[in-house]
Short mmCIF file of C-alpha atoms in Angstrom, two decimals:
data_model
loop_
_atom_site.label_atom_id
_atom_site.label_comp_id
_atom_site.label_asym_id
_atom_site.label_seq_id
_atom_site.Cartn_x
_atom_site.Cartn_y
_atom_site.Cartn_z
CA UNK O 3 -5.88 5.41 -11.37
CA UNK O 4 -4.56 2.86 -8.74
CA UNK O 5 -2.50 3.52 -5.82
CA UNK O 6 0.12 1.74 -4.07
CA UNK O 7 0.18 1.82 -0.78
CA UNK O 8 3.05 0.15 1.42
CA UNK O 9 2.44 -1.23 5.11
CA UNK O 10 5.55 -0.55 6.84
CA UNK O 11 7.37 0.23 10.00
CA UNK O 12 10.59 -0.51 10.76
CA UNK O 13 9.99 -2.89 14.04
CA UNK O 14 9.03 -6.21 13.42
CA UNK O 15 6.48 -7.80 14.91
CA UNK O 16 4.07 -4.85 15.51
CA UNK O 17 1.27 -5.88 13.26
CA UNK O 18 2.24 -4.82 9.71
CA UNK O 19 1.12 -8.01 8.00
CA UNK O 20 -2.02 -8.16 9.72
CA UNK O 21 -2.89 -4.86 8.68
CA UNK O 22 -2.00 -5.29 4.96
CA UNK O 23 -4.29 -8.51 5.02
CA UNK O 24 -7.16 -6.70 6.84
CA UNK O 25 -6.66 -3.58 4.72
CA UNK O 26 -6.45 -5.60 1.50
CA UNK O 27 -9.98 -7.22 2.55
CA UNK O 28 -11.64 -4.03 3.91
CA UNK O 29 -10.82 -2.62 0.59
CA UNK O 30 -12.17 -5.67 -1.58
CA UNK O 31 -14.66 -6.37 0.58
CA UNK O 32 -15.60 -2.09 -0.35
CA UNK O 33 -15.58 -3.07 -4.16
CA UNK O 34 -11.73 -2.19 -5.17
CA UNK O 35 -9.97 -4.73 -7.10
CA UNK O 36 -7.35 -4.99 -4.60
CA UNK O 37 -3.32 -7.14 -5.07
CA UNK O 38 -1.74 -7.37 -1.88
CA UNK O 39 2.16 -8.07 -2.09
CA UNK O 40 4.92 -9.58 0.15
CA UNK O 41 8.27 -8.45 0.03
CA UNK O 42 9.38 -10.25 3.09
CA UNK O 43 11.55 -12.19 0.97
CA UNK O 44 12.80 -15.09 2.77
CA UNK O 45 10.39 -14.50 5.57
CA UNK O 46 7.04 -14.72 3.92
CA UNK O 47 3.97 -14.61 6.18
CA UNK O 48 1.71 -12.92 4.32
CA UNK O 49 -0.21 -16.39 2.77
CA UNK O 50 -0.22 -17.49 6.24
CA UNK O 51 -2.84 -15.03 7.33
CA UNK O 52 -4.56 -15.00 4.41
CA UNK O 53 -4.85 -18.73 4.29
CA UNK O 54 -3.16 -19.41 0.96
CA UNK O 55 -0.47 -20.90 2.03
CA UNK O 56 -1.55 -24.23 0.37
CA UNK O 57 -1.68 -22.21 -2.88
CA UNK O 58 1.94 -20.93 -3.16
CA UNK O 59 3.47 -22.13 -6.60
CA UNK O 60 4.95 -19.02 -8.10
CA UNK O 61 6.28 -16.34 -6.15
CA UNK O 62 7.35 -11.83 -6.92
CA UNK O 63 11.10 -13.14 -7.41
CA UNK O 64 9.92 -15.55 -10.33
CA UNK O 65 7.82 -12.52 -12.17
CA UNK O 66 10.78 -10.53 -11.62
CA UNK O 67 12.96 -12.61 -12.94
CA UNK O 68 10.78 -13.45 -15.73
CA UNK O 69 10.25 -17.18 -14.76
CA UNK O 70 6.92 -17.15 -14.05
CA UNK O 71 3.65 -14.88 -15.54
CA UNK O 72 1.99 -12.17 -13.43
CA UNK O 73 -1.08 -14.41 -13.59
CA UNK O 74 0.25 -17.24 -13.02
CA UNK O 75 1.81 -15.93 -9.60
CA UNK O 76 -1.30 -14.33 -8.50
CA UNK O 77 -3.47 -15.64 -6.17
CA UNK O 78 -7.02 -15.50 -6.72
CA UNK O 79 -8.96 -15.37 -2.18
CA UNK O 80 -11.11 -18.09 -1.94
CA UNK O 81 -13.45 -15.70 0.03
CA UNK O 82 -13.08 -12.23 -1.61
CA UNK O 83 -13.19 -12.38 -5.69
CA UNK O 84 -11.99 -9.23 -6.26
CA UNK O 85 -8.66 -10.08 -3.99
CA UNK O 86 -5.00 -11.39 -4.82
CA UNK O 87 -2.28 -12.20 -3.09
CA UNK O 88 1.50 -11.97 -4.65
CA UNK O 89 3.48 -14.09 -2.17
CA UNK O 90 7.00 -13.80 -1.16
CA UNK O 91 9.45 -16.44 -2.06
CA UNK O 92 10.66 -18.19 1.07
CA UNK O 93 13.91 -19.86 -0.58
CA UNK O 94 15.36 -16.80 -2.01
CA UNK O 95 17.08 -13.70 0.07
CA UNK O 96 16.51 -9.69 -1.00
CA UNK O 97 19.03 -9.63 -2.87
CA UNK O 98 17.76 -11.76 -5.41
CA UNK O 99 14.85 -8.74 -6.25
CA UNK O 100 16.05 -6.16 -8.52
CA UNK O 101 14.71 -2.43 -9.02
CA UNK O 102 14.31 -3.28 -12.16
CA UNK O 103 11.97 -6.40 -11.80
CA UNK O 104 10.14 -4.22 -9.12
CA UNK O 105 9.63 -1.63 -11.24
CA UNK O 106 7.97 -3.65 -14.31
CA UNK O 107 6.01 -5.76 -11.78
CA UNK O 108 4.45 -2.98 -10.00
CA UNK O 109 3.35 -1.23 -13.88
CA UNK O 110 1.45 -4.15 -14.58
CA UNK O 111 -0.42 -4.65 -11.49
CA UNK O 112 -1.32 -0.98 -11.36
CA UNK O 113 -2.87 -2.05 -15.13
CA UNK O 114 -5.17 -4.36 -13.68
CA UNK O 115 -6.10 -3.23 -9.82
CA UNK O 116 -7.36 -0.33 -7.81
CA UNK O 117 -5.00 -1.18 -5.08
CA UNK O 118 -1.98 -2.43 -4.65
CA UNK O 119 -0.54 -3.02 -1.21
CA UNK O 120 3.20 -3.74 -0.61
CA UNK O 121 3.70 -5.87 2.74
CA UNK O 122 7.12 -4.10 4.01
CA UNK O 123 9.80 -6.28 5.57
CA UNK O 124 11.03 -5.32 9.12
CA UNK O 125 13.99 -3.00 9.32
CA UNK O 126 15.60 -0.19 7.00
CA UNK O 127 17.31 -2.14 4.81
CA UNK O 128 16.89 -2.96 0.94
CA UNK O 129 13.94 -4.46 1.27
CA UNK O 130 11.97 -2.01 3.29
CA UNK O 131 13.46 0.00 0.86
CA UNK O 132 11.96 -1.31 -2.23
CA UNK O 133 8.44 -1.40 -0.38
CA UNK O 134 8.09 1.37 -0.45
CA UNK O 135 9.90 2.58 -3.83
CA UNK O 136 6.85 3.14 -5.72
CA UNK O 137 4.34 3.89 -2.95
CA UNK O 138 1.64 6.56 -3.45
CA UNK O 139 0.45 6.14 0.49
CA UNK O 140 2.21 5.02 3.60
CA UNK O 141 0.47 2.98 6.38
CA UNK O 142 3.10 3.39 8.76
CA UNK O 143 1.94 0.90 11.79
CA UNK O 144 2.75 1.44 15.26
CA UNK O 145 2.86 0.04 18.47
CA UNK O 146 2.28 2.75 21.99
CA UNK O 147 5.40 1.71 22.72
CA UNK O 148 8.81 3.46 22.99
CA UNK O 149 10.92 1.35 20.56
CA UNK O 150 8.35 1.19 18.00
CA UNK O 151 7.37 5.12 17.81
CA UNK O 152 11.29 5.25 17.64
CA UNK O 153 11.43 3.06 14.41
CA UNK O 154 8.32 4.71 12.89
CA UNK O 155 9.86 7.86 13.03
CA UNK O 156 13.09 6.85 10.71
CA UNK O 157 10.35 4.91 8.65
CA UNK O 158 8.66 8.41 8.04
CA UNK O 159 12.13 9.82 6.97
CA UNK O 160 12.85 7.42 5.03
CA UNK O 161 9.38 7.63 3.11
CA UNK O 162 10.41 11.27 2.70
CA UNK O 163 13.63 10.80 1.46
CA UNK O 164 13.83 6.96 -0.37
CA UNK O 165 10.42 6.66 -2.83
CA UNK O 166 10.15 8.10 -6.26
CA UNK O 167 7.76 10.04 -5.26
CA UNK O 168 10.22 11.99 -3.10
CA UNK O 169 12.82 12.00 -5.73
CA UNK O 170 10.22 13.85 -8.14
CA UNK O 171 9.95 16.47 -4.98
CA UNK O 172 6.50 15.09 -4.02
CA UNK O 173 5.32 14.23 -1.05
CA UNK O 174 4.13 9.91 0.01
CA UNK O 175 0.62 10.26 1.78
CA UNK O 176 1.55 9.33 5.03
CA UNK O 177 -1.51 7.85 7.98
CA UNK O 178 -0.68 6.39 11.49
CA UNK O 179 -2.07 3.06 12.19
CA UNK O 180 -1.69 2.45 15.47
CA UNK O 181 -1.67 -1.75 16.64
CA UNK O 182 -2.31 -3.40 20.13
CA UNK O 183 -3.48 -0.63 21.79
CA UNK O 184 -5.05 -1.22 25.47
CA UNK O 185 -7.62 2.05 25.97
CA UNK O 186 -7.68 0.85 29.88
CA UNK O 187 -3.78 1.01 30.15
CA UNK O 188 -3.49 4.52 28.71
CA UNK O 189 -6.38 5.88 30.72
CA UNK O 190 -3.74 4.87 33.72
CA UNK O 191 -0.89 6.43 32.92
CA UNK O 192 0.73 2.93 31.76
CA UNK O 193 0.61 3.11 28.15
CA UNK O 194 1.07 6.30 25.51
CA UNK O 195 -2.34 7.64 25.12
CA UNK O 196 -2.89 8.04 21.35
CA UNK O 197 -2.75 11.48 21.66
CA UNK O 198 0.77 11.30 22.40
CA UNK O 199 1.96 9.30 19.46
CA UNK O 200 0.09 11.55 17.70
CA UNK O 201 1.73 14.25 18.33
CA UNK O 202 5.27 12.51 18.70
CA UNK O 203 5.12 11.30 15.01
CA UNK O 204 3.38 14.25 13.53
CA UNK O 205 1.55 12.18 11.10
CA UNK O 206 -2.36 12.49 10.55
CA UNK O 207 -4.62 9.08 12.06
CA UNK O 208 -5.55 6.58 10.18
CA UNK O 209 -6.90 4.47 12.66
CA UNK O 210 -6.39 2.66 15.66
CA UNK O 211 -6.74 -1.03 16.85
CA UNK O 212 -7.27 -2.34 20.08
CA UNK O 213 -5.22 -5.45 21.36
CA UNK O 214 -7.80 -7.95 20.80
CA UNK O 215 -8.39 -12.04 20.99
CA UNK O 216 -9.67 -11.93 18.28
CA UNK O 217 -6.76 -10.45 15.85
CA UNK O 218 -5.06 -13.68 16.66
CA UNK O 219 -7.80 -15.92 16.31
CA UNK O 220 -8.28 -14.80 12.69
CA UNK O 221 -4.66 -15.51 11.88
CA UNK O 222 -5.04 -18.94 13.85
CA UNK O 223 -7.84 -19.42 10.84
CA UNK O 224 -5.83 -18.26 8.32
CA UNK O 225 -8.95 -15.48 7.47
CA UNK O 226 -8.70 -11.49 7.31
CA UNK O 227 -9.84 -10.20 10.88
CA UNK O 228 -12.51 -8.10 9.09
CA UNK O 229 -13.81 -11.25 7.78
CA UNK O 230 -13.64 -13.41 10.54
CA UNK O 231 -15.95 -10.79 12.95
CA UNK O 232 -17.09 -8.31 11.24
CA UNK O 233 -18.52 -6.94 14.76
CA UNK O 234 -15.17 -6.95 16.49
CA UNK O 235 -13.53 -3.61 17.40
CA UNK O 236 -10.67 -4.38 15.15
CA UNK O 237 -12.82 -5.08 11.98
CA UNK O 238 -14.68 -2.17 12.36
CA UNK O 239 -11.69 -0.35 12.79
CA UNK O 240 -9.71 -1.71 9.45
CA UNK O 241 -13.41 -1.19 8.04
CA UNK O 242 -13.45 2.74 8.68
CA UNK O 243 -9.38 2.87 7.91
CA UNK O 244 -10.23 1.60 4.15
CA UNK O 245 -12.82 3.88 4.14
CA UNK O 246 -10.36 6.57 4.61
CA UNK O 247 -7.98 5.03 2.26
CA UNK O 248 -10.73 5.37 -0.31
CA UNK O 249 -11.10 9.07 0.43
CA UNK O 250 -14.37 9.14 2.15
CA UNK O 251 -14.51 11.61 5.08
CA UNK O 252 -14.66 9.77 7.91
CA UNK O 253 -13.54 10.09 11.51
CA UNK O 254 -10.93 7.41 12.41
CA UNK O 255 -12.90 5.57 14.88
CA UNK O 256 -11.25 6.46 18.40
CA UNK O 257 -11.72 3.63 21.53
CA UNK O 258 -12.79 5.51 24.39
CA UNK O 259 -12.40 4.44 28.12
CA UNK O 260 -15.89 4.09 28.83
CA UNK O 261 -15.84 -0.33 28.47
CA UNK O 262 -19.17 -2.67 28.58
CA UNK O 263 -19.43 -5.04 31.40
CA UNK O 264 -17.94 -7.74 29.94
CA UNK O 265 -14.56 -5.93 29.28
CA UNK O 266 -14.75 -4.36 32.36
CA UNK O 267 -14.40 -7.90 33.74
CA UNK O 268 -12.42 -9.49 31.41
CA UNK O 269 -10.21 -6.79 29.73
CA UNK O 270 -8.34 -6.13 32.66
CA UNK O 271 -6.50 -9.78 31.69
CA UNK O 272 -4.32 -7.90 29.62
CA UNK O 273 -2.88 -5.84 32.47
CA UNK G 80 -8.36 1.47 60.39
CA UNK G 81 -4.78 1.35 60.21
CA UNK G 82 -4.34 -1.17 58.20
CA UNK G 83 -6.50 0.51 55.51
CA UNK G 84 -5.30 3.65 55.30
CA UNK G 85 -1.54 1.45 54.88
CA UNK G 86 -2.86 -0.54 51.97
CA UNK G 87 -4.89 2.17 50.46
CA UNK G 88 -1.64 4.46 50.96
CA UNK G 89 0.52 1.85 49.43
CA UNK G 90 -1.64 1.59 46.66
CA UNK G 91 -2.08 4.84 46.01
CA UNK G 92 2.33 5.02 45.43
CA UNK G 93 1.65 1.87 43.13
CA UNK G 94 -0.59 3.40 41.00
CA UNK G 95 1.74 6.23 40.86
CA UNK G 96 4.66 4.29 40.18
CA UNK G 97 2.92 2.66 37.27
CA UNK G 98 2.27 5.87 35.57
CA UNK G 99 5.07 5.32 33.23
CA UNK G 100 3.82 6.53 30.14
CA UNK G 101 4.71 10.71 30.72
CA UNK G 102 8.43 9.43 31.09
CA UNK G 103 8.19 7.40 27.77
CA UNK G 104 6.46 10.30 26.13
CA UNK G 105 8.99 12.64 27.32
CA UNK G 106 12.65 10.73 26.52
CA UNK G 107 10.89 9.84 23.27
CA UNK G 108 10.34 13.12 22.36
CA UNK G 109 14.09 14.61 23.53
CA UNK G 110 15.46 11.76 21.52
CA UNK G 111 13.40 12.12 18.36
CA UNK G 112 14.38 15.99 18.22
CA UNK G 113 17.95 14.85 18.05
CA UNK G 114 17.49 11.96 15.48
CA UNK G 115 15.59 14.42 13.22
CA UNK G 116 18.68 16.95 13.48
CA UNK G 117 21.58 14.49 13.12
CA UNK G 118 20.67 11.80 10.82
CA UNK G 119 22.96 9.00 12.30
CA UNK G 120 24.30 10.24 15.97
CA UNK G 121 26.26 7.56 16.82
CA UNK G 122 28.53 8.59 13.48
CA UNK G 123 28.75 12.05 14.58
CA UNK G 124 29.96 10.26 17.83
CA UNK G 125 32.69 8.23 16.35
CA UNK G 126 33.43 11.10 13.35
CA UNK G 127 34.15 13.66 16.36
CA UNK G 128 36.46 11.10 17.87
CA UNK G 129 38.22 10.35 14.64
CA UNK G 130 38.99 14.25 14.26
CA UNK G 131 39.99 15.05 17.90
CA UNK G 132 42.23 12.10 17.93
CA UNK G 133 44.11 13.24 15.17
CA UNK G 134 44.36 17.31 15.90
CA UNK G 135 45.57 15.93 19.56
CA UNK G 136 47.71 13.38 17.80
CA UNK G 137 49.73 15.67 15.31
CA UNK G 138 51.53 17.42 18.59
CA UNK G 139 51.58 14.84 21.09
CA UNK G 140 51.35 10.76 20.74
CA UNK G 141 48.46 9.33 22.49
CA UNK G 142 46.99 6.12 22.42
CA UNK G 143 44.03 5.88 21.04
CA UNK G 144 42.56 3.09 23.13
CA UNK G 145 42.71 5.82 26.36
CA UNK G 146 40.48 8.20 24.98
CA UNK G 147 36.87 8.31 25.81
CA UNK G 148 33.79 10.35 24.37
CA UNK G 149 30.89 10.29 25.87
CA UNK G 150 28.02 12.47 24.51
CA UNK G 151 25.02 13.26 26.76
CA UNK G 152 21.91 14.65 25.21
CA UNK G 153 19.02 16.59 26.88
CA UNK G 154 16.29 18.82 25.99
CA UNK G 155 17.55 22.07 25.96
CA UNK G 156 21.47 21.45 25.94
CA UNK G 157 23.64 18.51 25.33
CA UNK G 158 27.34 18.10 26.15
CA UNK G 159 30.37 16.32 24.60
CA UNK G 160 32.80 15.30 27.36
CA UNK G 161 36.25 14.32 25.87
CA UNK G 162 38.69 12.56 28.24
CA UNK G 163 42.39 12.01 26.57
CA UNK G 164 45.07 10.53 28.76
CA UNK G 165 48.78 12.13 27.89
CA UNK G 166 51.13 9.94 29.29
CA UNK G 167 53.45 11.53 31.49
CA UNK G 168 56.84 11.12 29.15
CA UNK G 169 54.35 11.96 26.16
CA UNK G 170 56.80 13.41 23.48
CA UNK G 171 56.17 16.13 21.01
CA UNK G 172 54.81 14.82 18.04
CA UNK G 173 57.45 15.85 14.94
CA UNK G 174 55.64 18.36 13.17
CA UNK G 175 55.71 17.43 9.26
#
């Protein structure tokens, strides 16, 4: 049985791409036959950080619109064999993808993956909306930050109100992810702890990643963060998150203050 | 001496002052409790207007552009101040 799962939450710029790309690896990299897919139509990113941008020739609104093949859209990670990537087109606006065409395109990648993970556009609009139309789990990604818990919190309403799943009375599988987090901050007072967002949001933990160098290096490269160091704090984290996903019982790995030398020194850059 | 119990006083109302988190936590959670209960506020805001204008407005002509409502919302109680100016000739409105 596959799952959709949509990476969404309603600020921009808070890390959701990066987490579908990391997620989509983690998972792949785990065994799953994984499809990741933009629907930042207009605004696609999502090849970027994979590093297919080269690759692009079809995009969802052609297989929607019946221009172009499923397979011929898809593209195959030069890294990860068991991982696709369904771009965005960058010409076209939302309007241009119908419920419809959504609707047939998600049926027949849920035919041939384990996973399928929709890359949500920013905001609440039709788009967002259509993310997260056929989801099966959220991956609602948030910043310790007032403006983004804000946002999160209509994304979770809207997951509860807006996806077939809710319209059949059921309920979307909803986990926190929560981006650029500084441990050191919190600890003084200058940043929501976890704990807090926690609680604010009400929504169970999928995971948390720290504010690291080396999230934007990877996207510099144009390679998943949980490929580029597998021993960095973030990997490890997406690592344990798709480990979740999968349904293993694991704790979501929590940062604690206690910091090695070398962050003691240097990690107090960020403040 | 002095001068280090100064700085290490002045630092000590830094770090304080930087503790800014427990205020985020708190206004987010007072504003969240409303946005749960009212799905779009600032329509209630400009609904309520709409309505008071025209009660007010079917027994005495206002204008509309002199009429203010300002909504203020807190934990345990929030108020709705509305401030109408009648101007001093103000007529009856003719009842239909």
């Amino acid at each position: 049985m596959a799952k959709v799962v949509v990476v969404t939450s309603g600020k921009g710029g808070v890390g959701k791409t990066t987490s579908t790309a990391a997620l989509g690896a983690a998972l792949a990299e785990q065994g799953e036959k994984v499809v990741v897919v933009d629907f930042d139509v207009g605004l696609r990113n999502l090849d970027l950080i994979l590093g297919a941008e080269r690759r692009v020739v079809y995009d969802l609104i052609n297989v929607t619109q019946g221009i172009a093949k499923l397979h011929q859209a898809l593209i195959r990670d030069k890294r990860l064999d068991n991982l696709c990537l369904l771009p965005a087109s960058q010409t076209r606006d939302k309007d241009a993808l119908s419920e419809e065409g959504i609707d047939r395109v998600i049926a027949e990648l849920r035919e041939q993956f384990d996973w399928v993970i929709c890359d949500s556009p920013a905001g609440i609009e039709r788009g967002a909306t259509l993310a997260m139309r056929h989801a099966d789990i959220a991956v609602v990604v948030t910043n310790p930050e007032v403006s983004s818990v804000r946002d999160s919190d209509r994304i979770i309403g809207l997951l509860d109100a807006k996806t077939l799943k809710a319209e059949k009375g059921e309920k979307v599988d909803k986990h926190l992810l929560i981006t650029r987090f500084d441990p050191a901050r919190a600890s003084r007072g200058e940043m929501l702890k976890v704990e807090d967002v926690l609680e604010i949001l009400s929504t169970p933990l999928l995971g948390v990643i720290l504010e690291s160098q080396e999230v934007l290096r990877a996207s510099n490269l144009g390679v998943p963060v949980t490929l580029s160091d597998k021993n960095c704090a973030p990997a490890k984290a997406y690592m344990t998150a798709a480990r979740k996903l999968r349904g293993e019982n694991v704790a979501a790995v929590l940062p604690t203050e206690k910091r090695g030398l070398f962050e003691k020194i240097f990690g107090r850059r960020a403040a | 001496m002095k001068n280090n119990l100064f700085t290490s006083l002045r630092s000590l109302a830094l770090t304080r002052s930087r503790r800014s988190a427990p205020v985020a936590r708190e206004r987010l959670k007072i504003l969240l409790a409303h946005e749960r209960a009212e799905c779009n506020p600032s329509d209630l805001l400009s609904k309520l207007r709409e309505e008071i204008l025209a009660v007010i407005g079917r027994h005495v002509s206002i204008d509309p552009e002199k009429v203010q409502v300002k909504m203020d919302r807190g934990g345990n109680k929030s108020t709705l101040a509305v401030d109408i100016e009648i101007p001093a000739g103000a007529k009856l409105a003719t009842a239909a």
